[in-house]
Amino acid sequence: MKATVFVATAIAGLGATSDALADGDPTRGAQHYRACVACHALEPELHLSGPSLGNVFERKAGTAEGFVRYSDGLKTADFIWNAAALDGWLKDPAAMIPGTYMVFQGIANPQARADLIAFLEIAGKPGGGGKAAADGLIPAAWLRAGAPEPIRDVPPQARVTAIRHCGDSYFIRTDDGQETPYWEKNIRLKIDSVETGPPKGVAVILGAGMAGDRVSVIFSSLTDLISLVQEKC
Ligand code: HEC
């Protein structure tokens, strides 16, 4: 495939030791990228448990804008994510950056790494995620990956006005005037402080998990959480 050869040549030209890297095929690489979707979005500045990989290609390591959970190793790293650096990282992240928070055992097969790097060279450049989706390399859903749907237009029965904790239970009052009791272990209190979360001052109750009685209450800030939850029987 001509396009493949072109991509591989372009990678070799970026200062990588060309003989260490096999020719990469971005179409196959997009399939390997499936292993990354649980933790990374491609939309720039959309951080999940890992930093956004939007614009990662040739970005300085440990510098994604707004991502505050880098390990010391990545925070102080002094290299850019070119093909050679990505090859080392994807082979064995913990060997390259001891103490890294990226829990990933690595990809032993050099061809699979080269394919994935060829894909990241497209998807990890400005506008690249959208381009990869438009070209059919990946489903559009992978751009936002595991990011929750933004919370909008909350109906009164999902809008929380007060939470009482008493004994082993939460009593959750909603904007339709109902107060519903829940076993404390079935409730998750979560904060979503970015744009996917509820508006400031509003807490939202969402059904979660398999059993119908397990719910999450999402707050937009710790301040909202503290002001809404009370110990009161
Ligand atoms: C289990 C979650 C998880 C998976 C799966 C995962 N990553 Fe990561 N990734 C992270 C975390 C967390 C970090 C930050 C690591 C640190 O600070 O040490 C990270 C960091 C990175 C970085 C450095 C980004 C920067 O801004 O410096 C790159 C590149 C990267 N991952 C690529 C990948 C690729 C490609 C895959 C798929 C093969 C993948 N990751 C799979 C969680 C994950």
XYZ file of N, CA and C and ligand atoms in Angstrom:
742
model
N 0.841 -1.206 0.000
C 0.000 0.000 0.000
C 0.870 1.247 0.000
N 0.673 2.096 -0.963
C 1.498 3.301 -1.070
C 1.360 4.193 0.172
N 0.115 4.402 0.611
C -0.136 5.308 1.730
C 0.622 4.840 2.973
N 0.661 3.541 3.172
C 1.343 2.971 4.329
C 2.824 3.305 4.285
N 3.414 3.121 3.117
C 4.845 3.379 2.966
C 5.110 4.858 3.253
N 4.211 5.701 2.770
C 4.390 7.133 2.974
C 4.376 7.467 4.471
N 3.400 6.894 5.185
C 3.285 7.177 6.615
C 4.543 6.711 7.346
N 4.987 5.509 7.029
C 6.166 4.957 7.704
C 7.381 5.830 7.421
N 7.506 6.315 6.189
C 8.650 7.146 5.839
C 8.595 8.451 6.623
N 7.383 8.975 6.737
C 7.227 10.228 7.478
C 7.650 10.024 8.932
N 7.289 8.900 9.517
C 7.684 8.621 10.902
C 9.202 8.529 11.005
N 9.808 7.784 10.090
C 11.261 7.611 10.133
C 11.947 8.966 10.028
N 11.336 9.882 9.287
C 11.926 11.198 9.102
C 11.867 12.061 10.347
N 11.127 11.651 11.355
C 10.968 12.486 12.547
C 12.023 12.177 13.600
N 13.146 11.684 13.181
C 14.223 11.489 14.134
C 14.183 10.127 14.791
N 13.241 9.278 14.407
C 13.208 7.927 14.958
C 14.329 7.128 14.306
N 14.824 6.158 15.022
C 15.783 5.262 14.391
C 14.989 4.346 13.476
N 15.090 4.598 12.188
C 14.160 3.981 11.252
C 14.231 2.450 11.295
N 15.409 1.896 11.563
C 15.474 0.442 11.519
C 14.795 -0.210 12.729
N 14.562 0.602 13.812
C 13.883 0.033 14.982
C 12.375 -0.062 14.760
N 11.861 0.697 13.788
C 10.419 0.747 13.599
C 10.014 0.073 12.291
N 9.062 -0.827 12.395
C 8.526 -1.459 11.186
C 7.594 -0.462 10.493
N 7.211 -0.751 9.242
C 6.230 0.080 8.546
C 4.893 -0.043 9.258
N 4.268 1.083 9.536
C 2.998 1.021 10.245
C 1.812 1.207 9.318
N 0.743 0.524 9.624
C -0.491 0.665 8.856
C -1.565 1.272 9.771
N -1.988 2.515 9.497
C -2.920 3.191 10.412
C -4.275 2.497 10.516
N -4.680 1.785 9.479
C -5.984 1.099 9.548
C -5.923 -0.030 10.572
N -4.838 -0.787 10.513
C -4.668 -1.827 11.550
C -4.438 -1.170 12.907
N -3.683 -0.074 12.898
C -3.385 0.631 14.153
C -4.648 1.102 14.847
N -5.642 1.525 14.054
C -6.909 1.989 14.629
C -7.572 0.853 15.403
N -7.406 -0.369 14.941
C -7.971 -1.517 15.669
C -7.220 -1.733 16.987
N -5.895 -1.592 16.942
C -5.131 -1.730 18.195
C -5.487 -0.619 19.176
N -5.904 0.528 18.636
C -6.235 1.658 19.503
C -7.414 1.344 20.434
N -8.179 0.318 20.088
C -9.281 -0.150 20.950
C -8.815 -0.330 22.402
N -7.567 -0.756 22.579
C -7.027 -1.016 23.930
C -6.838 0.271 24.737
N -6.936 1.423 24.081
C -6.649 2.688 24.752
C -7.930 3.435 25.125
N -9.049 3.034 24.498
C -10.288 3.809 24.587
C -10.866 3.847 26.009
N -10.576 2.807 26.814
C -11.116 2.789 28.181
C -10.606 3.982 28.983
N -9.442 4.495 28.651
C -8.821 5.528 29.487
C -8.516 6.845 28.780
N -8.587 6.870 27.460
C -8.185 8.084 26.737
C -9.241 8.522 25.733
N -9.511 9.828 25.687
C -10.329 10.407 24.616
C -9.393 11.034 23.582
N -9.925 11.279 22.399
C -9.130 11.948 21.360
C -9.525 13.418 21.207
N -10.658 13.775 21.808
C -11.054 15.174 21.773
C -10.068 15.951 22.646
N -9.459 17.017 22.113
C -8.471 17.739 22.902
C -9.053 18.237 24.225
N -8.251 18.148 25.277
C -8.611 18.637 26.614
C -9.756 17.877 27.266
N -10.188 16.786 26.678
C -11.184 15.939 27.344
C -10.412 14.818 28.043
N -10.249 14.958 29.342
C -9.435 14.004 30.093
C -10.306 12.979 30.796
N -9.957 11.721 30.677
C -10.662 10.652 31.387
C -9.712 10.205 32.501
N -9.575 8.868 32.725
C -8.576 8.530 33.743
C -7.180 8.823 33.196
N -7.011 8.807 31.905
C -5.756 9.243 31.285
C -5.960 10.576 30.561
N -4.841 11.269 30.271
C -4.955 12.558 29.580
C -5.461 12.383 28.149
N -6.082 13.429 27.614
C -6.514 13.374 26.212
C -5.322 13.070 25.312
N -5.560 12.230 24.301
C -4.502 11.970 23.320
C -4.702 12.840 22.069
N -5.667 13.775 22.136
C -5.793 14.751 21.062
C -4.532 15.598 21.062
N -3.937 15.781 19.893
C -2.698 16.581 19.747
C -1.501 15.992 20.487
N -1.535 14.703 20.826
C -0.407 14.138 21.586
C 0.850 14.009 20.727
N 0.653 13.849 19.428
C 1.807 13.594 18.579
C 2.693 14.833 18.515
N 3.926 14.671 18.929
C 4.931 15.750 19.010
C 4.660 16.752 20.132
N 3.727 16.389 21.049
C 3.550 17.213 22.248
C 4.627 16.796 23.241
N 5.065 17.755 24.091
C 6.021 17.403 25.128
C 5.319 16.477 26.122
N 6.013 15.446 26.568
C 5.424 14.485 27.499
C 4.976 15.196 28.774
N 3.838 14.759 29.322
C 3.383 15.272 30.611
C 2.860 16.691 30.582
N 2.374 17.163 29.442
C 1.951 18.572 29.371
C 0.543 18.776 28.787
N -0.316 17.760 28.807
C -1.685 17.983 28.302
C -2.357 19.035 29.179
N -2.831 20.091 28.537
C -3.450 21.227 29.226
C -4.596 20.761 30.139
N -4.533 21.103 31.419
C -5.653 20.798 32.314
C -5.635 19.412 32.931
N -4.655 18.561 32.579
C -4.589 17.231 33.202
C -3.654 17.326 34.406
N -4.193 17.055 35.602
C -3.418 17.336 36.818
C -2.947 16.069 37.546
N -3.081 14.908 36.912
C -2.752 13.670 37.628
C -1.525 12.946 37.069
N -0.639 13.656 36.394
C 0.571 12.996 35.899
C 1.426 12.483 37.053
N 2.072 11.335 36.821
C 3.066 10.831 37.769
C 4.274 11.769 37.741
N 5.081 11.700 38.792
C 6.294 12.533 38.819
C 7.160 12.270 37.597
N 7.236 10.994 37.209
C 8.077 10.635 36.063
C 7.663 11.358 34.792
N 6.357 11.407 34.516
C 5.915 12.086 33.286
C 5.955 13.594 33.448
N 5.675 14.058 34.680
C 5.693 15.501 34.934
C 7.062 16.087 34.635
N 8.106 15.319 34.983
C 9.466 15.858 34.834
C 10.152 15.349 33.574
N 9.430 14.593 32.748
C 10.039 14.038 31.527
C 10.425 15.174 30.584
N 11.492 14.954 29.848
C 11.954 16.003 28.949
C 12.129 15.442 27.538
N 11.031 15.034 26.964
C 11.089 14.565 25.568
C 9.724 14.805 24.937
N 9.667 14.707 23.628
C 8.368 14.849 22.968
C 7.908 13.482 22.476
N 6.594 13.375 22.307
C 6.023 12.102 21.863
C 6.168 11.966 20.350
N 7.350 11.590 19.900
C 7.523 11.252 18.483
C 7.415 9.725 18.355
N 7.651 9.232 17.161
C 7.444 7.795 16.929
C 8.364 6.949 17.806
N 9.617 7.383 17.962
C 10.550 6.567 18.758
C 10.133 6.524 20.220
N 9.726 7.683 20.760
C 9.306 7.721 22.165
C 8.047 6.875 22.364
N 7.090 7.003 21.444
C 5.859 6.211 21.567
C 6.163 4.716 21.480
N 7.142 4.363 20.653
C 7.487 2.940 20.521
C 7.974 2.387 21.864
N 8.823 3.136 22.546
C 9.317 2.694 23.857
C 8.198 2.621 24.889
N 7.338 3.628 24.866
C 6.232 3.721 25.829
C 5.249 2.566 25.644
N 4.876 2.324 24.394
C 3.848 1.302 24.134
C 4.403 -0.108 24.328
N 5.728 -0.235 24.243
C 6.337 -1.543 24.483
C 6.243 -1.885 25.973
N 6.563 -0.909 26.825
C 6.558 -1.176 28.266
C 6.565 0.159 29.025
N 5.371 0.727 29.296
C 5.317 2.054 29.925
C 6.083 2.101 31.246
N 5.958 1.064 32.072
C 6.585 1.110 33.396
C 8.104 1.036 33.312
N 8.635 0.423 32.248
C 10.091 0.388 32.084
C 10.601 1.755 31.651
N 9.807 2.449 30.842
C 10.252 3.751 30.341
C 10.119 4.831 31.418
N 8.982 4.814 32.130
C 8.740 5.797 33.201
C 8.394 5.011 34.465
N 9.397 4.677 35.276
C 9.102 3.920 36.499
C 8.110 4.702 37.366
N 7.123 3.982 37.912
C 6.131 4.638 38.753
C 5.008 5.298 37.962
N 4.944 5.027 36.659
C 3.854 5.627 35.872
C 2.494 5.168 36.377
N 1.506 6.027 36.204
C 0.125 5.677 36.584
C -0.615 5.010 35.434
N 0.021 4.841 34.294
C -0.678 4.173 33.184
C -0.556 2.669 33.382
N -1.664 2.059 33.763
C -1.676 0.626 34.048
C -1.921 -0.113 32.742
N -0.853 -0.485 32.097
C -0.956 -1.103 30.773
C 0.285 -1.953 30.587
N 0.080 -3.221 30.275
C 1.233 -4.123 30.288
C 2.167 -3.935 29.096
N 1.698 -3.225 28.062
C 2.558 -3.004 26.908
C 2.207 -3.924 25.762
N 2.725 -3.568 24.590
C 2.445 -4.332 23.369
C 3.775 -4.910 22.898
N 3.905 -6.234 22.982
C 5.193 -6.858 22.669
C 5.493 -6.859 21.171
N 4.474 -6.978 20.358
C 4.672 -7.136 18.914
C 5.070 -5.806 18.244
N 6.294 -5.723 17.680
C 6.771 -4.462 17.090
C 5.890 -3.979 15.934
N 5.338 -4.918 15.168
C 4.469 -4.521 14.051
C 3.196 -3.853 14.582
N 2.624 -4.422 15.648
C 1.398 -3.839 16.231
C 1.694 -2.439 16.764
N 2.871 -2.258 17.371
C 3.230 -0.917 17.873
C 3.387 0.056 16.715
N 4.039 -0.385 15.638
C 4.236 0.495 14.487
C 2.889 0.884 13.875
N 1.958 -0.066 13.845
C 0.621 0.230 13.300
C -0.075 1.273 14.169
N -0.013 1.069 15.472
C -0.674 1.989 16.397
C -0.045 3.389 16.303
N 1.262 3.444 16.162
C 1.949 4.741 16.045
C 1.543 5.434 14.736
N 1.404 4.662 13.651
C 0.954 5.247 12.375
C -0.443 5.843 12.548
N -1.277 5.162 13.331
C -2.617 5.703 13.614
C -2.515 6.972 14.461
N -1.674 6.942 15.517
C -1.553 8.117 16.400
C -0.945 9.303 15.661
N -0.151 9.011 14.635
C 0.411 10.128 13.881
C -0.688 10.885 13.139
N -1.764 10.198 12.830
C -2.925 10.866 12.213
C -3.828 11.425 13.313
N -4.276 10.550 14.217
C -5.311 10.926 15.188
C -4.787 11.865 16.270
N -3.466 11.857 16.511
C -2.898 12.660 17.587
C -2.364 13.993 17.120
N -2.788 14.409 15.908
C -2.386 15.740 15.427
C -3.600 16.656 15.458
N -3.396 17.974 15.402
C -4.550 18.880 15.476
C -5.637 18.499 14.461
N -6.862 18.341 14.936
C -7.985 17.948 14.084
C -7.963 16.480 13.692
N -6.981 15.744 14.197
C -6.763 14.378 13.730
C -7.809 13.374 14.170
N -8.348 13.549 15.379
C -9.361 12.613 15.850
C -10.581 12.654 14.937
N -11.051 13.872 14.656
C -12.200 14.050 13.765
C -11.918 13.480 12.389
N -10.693 13.680 11.918
C -10.323 13.178 10.596
C -10.340 11.645 10.591
N -9.787 11.051 11.656
C -9.757 9.584 11.732
C -11.181 9.019 11.739
N -12.093 9.718 12.429
C -13.492 9.251 12.460
C -14.148 9.465 11.099
N -13.903 10.651 10.490
C -14.514 10.946 9.184
C -14.031 9.961 8.127
N -12.776 9.553 8.228
C -12.227 8.601 7.247
C -12.604 7.153 7.567
N -13.377 6.966 8.639
C -13.839 5.615 8.962
C -12.801 4.742 9.651
N -11.689 5.340 10.118
C -10.678 4.528 10.816
C -11.208 4.058 12.169
N -11.951 4.944 12.841
C -12.507 4.612 14.166
C -13.958 5.086 14.220
N -14.774 4.465 15.088
C -16.128 4.981 15.300
C -16.052 6.360 15.964
N -16.982 7.250 15.597
C -16.977 8.605 16.168
C -17.068 8.564 17.696
N -17.694 7.517 18.242
C -17.849 7.409 19.700
C -16.497 7.338 20.405
N -15.448 6.926 19.717
C -14.137 6.818 20.358
C -13.509 8.180 20.628
N -14.026 9.243 20.006
C -13.437 10.572 20.223
C -13.649 11.008 21.675
N -14.859 10.746 22.192
C -15.155 11.095 23.590
C -15.000 9.888 24.494
N -14.909 8.717 23.897
C -14.644 7.466 24.608
C -15.553 7.330 25.826
N -14.975 7.101 27.011
C -15.785 6.829 28.196
C -16.334 8.067 28.890
N -16.200 9.246 28.273
C -16.722 10.452 28.930
C -18.240 10.341 29.042
N -18.817 10.690 30.198
C -20.269 10.588 30.325
C -20.973 11.587 29.410
N -22.234 11.293 29.095
C -23.057 12.256 28.361
C -23.224 13.496 29.235
N -23.131 14.675 28.643
C -23.345 15.878 29.447
C -24.740 15.849 30.072
N -24.827 16.311 31.310
C -26.115 16.351 32.013
C -26.817 17.662 31.647
N -27.976 17.557 30.993
C -28.741 18.759 30.630
C -30.214 18.495 30.887
N -30.990 19.569 30.929
C -32.451 19.467 31.037
C -32.865 18.437 32.071
N -32.513 18.686 33.308
C -32.789 17.702 34.354
C -34.256 17.815 34.785
N -35.045 16.752 34.669
C -36.443 16.813 35.114
C -36.508 16.897 36.636
N -37.603 17.436 37.188
C -37.701 17.655 38.638
C -37.426 16.389 39.452
N -37.878 15.232 38.960
C -37.691 14.006 39.757
C -36.229 13.554 39.799
N -35.356 14.159 38.980
C -33.931 13.815 39.020
C -33.093 14.911 39.658
N -33.763 16.010 40.000
C -33.054 17.157 40.573
C -33.093 17.033 42.094
N -31.925 16.897 42.719
C -31.876 16.644 44.162
C -31.881 17.965 44.916
N -32.757 18.073 45.901
C -32.793 19.318 46.680
C -32.176 19.148 48.067
N -32.167 17.921 48.586
C -31.564 17.692 49.902
C -31.267 16.212 50.075
N -30.227 15.916 50.833
C -29.907 14.526 51.152
C -29.687 14.418 52.651
N -30.456 13.539 53.275
C -30.282 13.246 54.691
C -29.619 11.910 54.827
N -28.649 11.808 55.739
C -28.100 10.501 56.067
C -28.560 10.173 57.468
N -29.137 8.990 57.670
C -29.634 8.595 58.984
C -29.468 7.092 59.116
N -28.784 6.646 60.170
C -28.551 5.212 60.325
C -27.735 4.698 59.152
N -28.266 3.641 58.499
C -27.526 3.096 57.349
C -28.177 3.538 56.037
N -28.851 4.681 56.059
C -29.638 5.066 54.888
C -29.438 6.522 54.479
N -29.658 6.744 53.191
C -29.787 8.105 52.688
C -31.259 8.334 52.350
N -31.739 9.501 52.652
C -33.096 9.904 52.258
C -32.927 11.058 51.279
N -33.276 10.791 50.036
C -32.971 11.776 48.994
C -34.252 12.480 48.553
N -34.244 13.792 48.735
C -35.411 14.602 48.371
C -35.164 15.222 46.998
N -36.186 15.134 46.159
C -36.052 15.662 44.798
C -37.049 16.793 44.586
N -36.890 17.470 43.460
C -37.622 18.707 43.187
C -39.114 18.472 42.922
N -39.524 17.195 42.820
C -40.960 16.902 42.678
C -41.598 16.693 44.056
N -40.837 16.979 45.132
C -41.398 16.906 46.479
C -41.276 15.538 47.141
N -40.737 14.548 46.429
C -40.618 13.204 47.001
C -39.347 13.073 47.825
N -39.426 12.264 48.884
C -38.212 11.854 49.584
C -38.153 10.330 49.536
N -37.049 9.805 48.978
C -36.939 8.356 48.783
C -35.778 7.813 49.603
N -36.016 6.709 50.353
C -34.934 6.123 51.147
C -34.097 5.141 50.319
N -32.804 5.129 50.565
C -31.895 4.182 49.904
C -30.934 3.628 50.943
N -30.588 2.364 50.829
C -29.521 1.772 51.628
C -28.223 2.497 51.272
N -27.471 2.910 52.286
C -26.290 3.756 52.017
C -25.294 3.105 51.042
N -25.210 1.765 51.060
C -24.224 1.121 50.189
C -24.641 1.087 48.729
N -25.890 1.470 48.446
C -26.339 1.515 47.056
C -26.190 2.901 46.429
N -25.651 3.825 47.193
C -25.556 5.205 46.706
C -24.104 5.579 46.462
N -23.863 6.145 45.301
C -22.534 6.697 45.049
C -22.658 8.198 44.929
N -21.871 8.899 45.722
C -21.830 10.348 45.603
C -20.620 10.683 44.745
N -20.860 11.378 43.622
C -19.756 11.651 42.689
C -19.711 13.132 42.360
N -18.505 13.581 42.025
C -18.361 14.964 41.575
C -17.960 14.936 40.108
N -18.674 15.664 39.278
C -18.254 15.866 37.887
C -18.125 17.371 37.693
N -16.883 17.840 37.805
C -16.652 19.288 37.842
C -16.404 19.873 36.456
N -16.366 19.019 35.418
C -16.149 19.565 34.072
C -17.485 19.737 33.363
N -17.437 20.024 32.065
C -18.682 20.438 31.394
C -19.682 19.302 31.223
N -19.276 18.058 31.485
C -20.244 16.961 31.416
C -21.118 16.900 32.670
N -20.734 17.598 33.715
C -21.450 17.539 34.983
C -22.666 18.453 35.019
N -23.390 18.427 36.150
C -24.582 19.274 36.274
C -24.185 20.737 36.425
N -25.153 21.650 36.217
C -24.859 23.064 36.449
C -24.514 23.283 37.914
N -23.804 24.379 38.159
C -23.414 24.737 39.518
C -24.654 24.817 40.410
N -24.562 24.266 41.608
C -25.672 24.352 42.544
C -26.746 23.296 42.353
N -26.629 22.482 41.308
C -27.653 21.465 41.043
C -27.033 20.084 41.227
N -27.695 19.212 41.985
C -27.248 17.827 42.084
C -28.268 16.968 41.351
N -27.771 15.913 40.705
C -28.630 15.112 39.847
C -28.531 13.663 40.267
N -29.677 12.986 40.307
C -29.672 11.575 40.672
C -29.835 10.757 39.394
N -28.937 9.797 39.216
C -28.957 8.966 38.002
C -28.957 7.500 38.389
N -29.755 6.718 37.702
C -29.734 5.268 37.898
C -28.395 4.757 37.409
N -27.801 3.809 38.110
C -26.494 3.299 37.687
C -26.427 1.806 37.940
N -25.677 1.124 37.111
C -25.445 -0.300 37.364
C -26.640 -1.158 36.984
N -26.603 -2.394 37.394
C -27.581 -3.381 36.961
C -28.869 -3.273 37.778
N -28.724 -3.217 39.091
C -29.917 -3.246 39.929
C -30.565 -1.873 39.944
N -31.882 -1.840 39.876
C -32.619 -0.585 39.803
C -32.488 0.285 41.038
N -32.066 -0.312 42.159
C -32.003 0.484 43.382
C -30.616 1.079 43.608
N -29.727 0.923 42.657
C -28.389 1.539 42.793
C -28.375 2.838 42.018
N -28.032 3.904 42.694
C -28.036 5.181 41.991
C -26.774 5.982 42.312
N -26.488 6.913 41.430
C -25.409 7.865 41.668
C -26.026 9.237 41.829
N -25.462 10.009 42.723
C -25.834 11.423 42.794
C -24.606 12.206 42.360
N -24.799 13.041 41.346
C -23.680 13.775 40.764
C -23.757 15.245 41.174
N -22.671 15.732 41.721
C -22.570 17.133 42.141
C -21.572 17.834 41.229
N -21.721 19.150 41.102
C -20.762 19.850 40.247
C -19.524 20.292 41.015
N -19.570 20.209 42.331
C -18.396 20.601 43.116
C -18.475 20.000 44.512
N -17.362 19.984 45.194
C -17.325 19.508 46.579
C -18.174 20.428 47.465
N -18.170 21.717 47.145
C -18.973 22.672 47.902
C -20.455 22.290 47.834
N -20.934 21.947 46.640
C -22.333 21.539 46.499
C -22.606 20.271 47.315
N -21.663 19.332 47.255
C -21.846 18.075 47.995
C -21.981 18.363 49.491
N -21.064 19.158 49.988
C -21.056 19.439 51.423
C -22.329 20.179 51.838
N -22.795 21.074 50.974
C -23.956 21.855 51.390
C -25.248 21.049 51.272
N -25.299 20.010 50.447
C -26.555 19.267 50.262
C -26.712 18.067 51.193
N -25.591 17.517 51.660
C -25.693 16.290 52.454
C -25.605 16.622 53.938
N -26.568 16.086 54.704
C -26.628 16.369 56.136
C -26.817 15.087 56.915
N -26.264 15.027 58.130
C -26.562 13.896 59.021
C -27.803 14.314 59.813
N -28.933 13.649 59.575
C -30.179 14.096 60.244
C -31.220 12.979 60.233
N -31.737 12.666 61.414
C -32.761 11.613 61.481
C -34.137 12.220 61.762
C -5.999 1.848 32.303
C -5.978 3.147 31.678
C -5.087 3.374 30.486
C -4.985 2.632 29.340
C -5.710 1.348 28.975
C -4.070 3.344 28.484
N -3.614 4.474 29.108
Fe -2.295 5.816 28.360
N -2.296 6.819 30.127
C -3.063 6.494 31.218
C -2.685 7.341 32.339
C -3.298 7.323 33.734
C -1.652 8.166 31.862
C -0.838 9.154 32.688
C 0.364 8.328 33.176
C 1.318 8.997 34.158
O 1.123 10.164 34.495
O 2.269 8.318 34.553
C -1.437 7.817 30.465
C -0.525 8.454 29.634
C -0.385 8.195 28.281
C 0.471 8.936 27.386
C 1.288 10.158 27.746
C 0.454 11.402 27.469
C 1.096 12.721 27.856
O 0.350 13.715 27.853
O 2.297 12.771 28.155
C 0.338 8.371 26.148
C 1.040 8.805 24.881
C -0.580 7.267 26.278
N -0.996 7.186 27.597
C -0.967 6.448 25.251
C -1.776 5.322 25.407
C -2.113 4.432 24.331
C -1.713 4.627 22.877
C -2.858 3.426 24.871
C -3.408 2.195 24.196
C -2.443 1.262 23.718
C -3.012 3.711 26.301
N -2.337 4.878 26.575
C -3.718 2.938 27.211
C -4.033 5.530 31.275
C -4.203 4.529 30.331
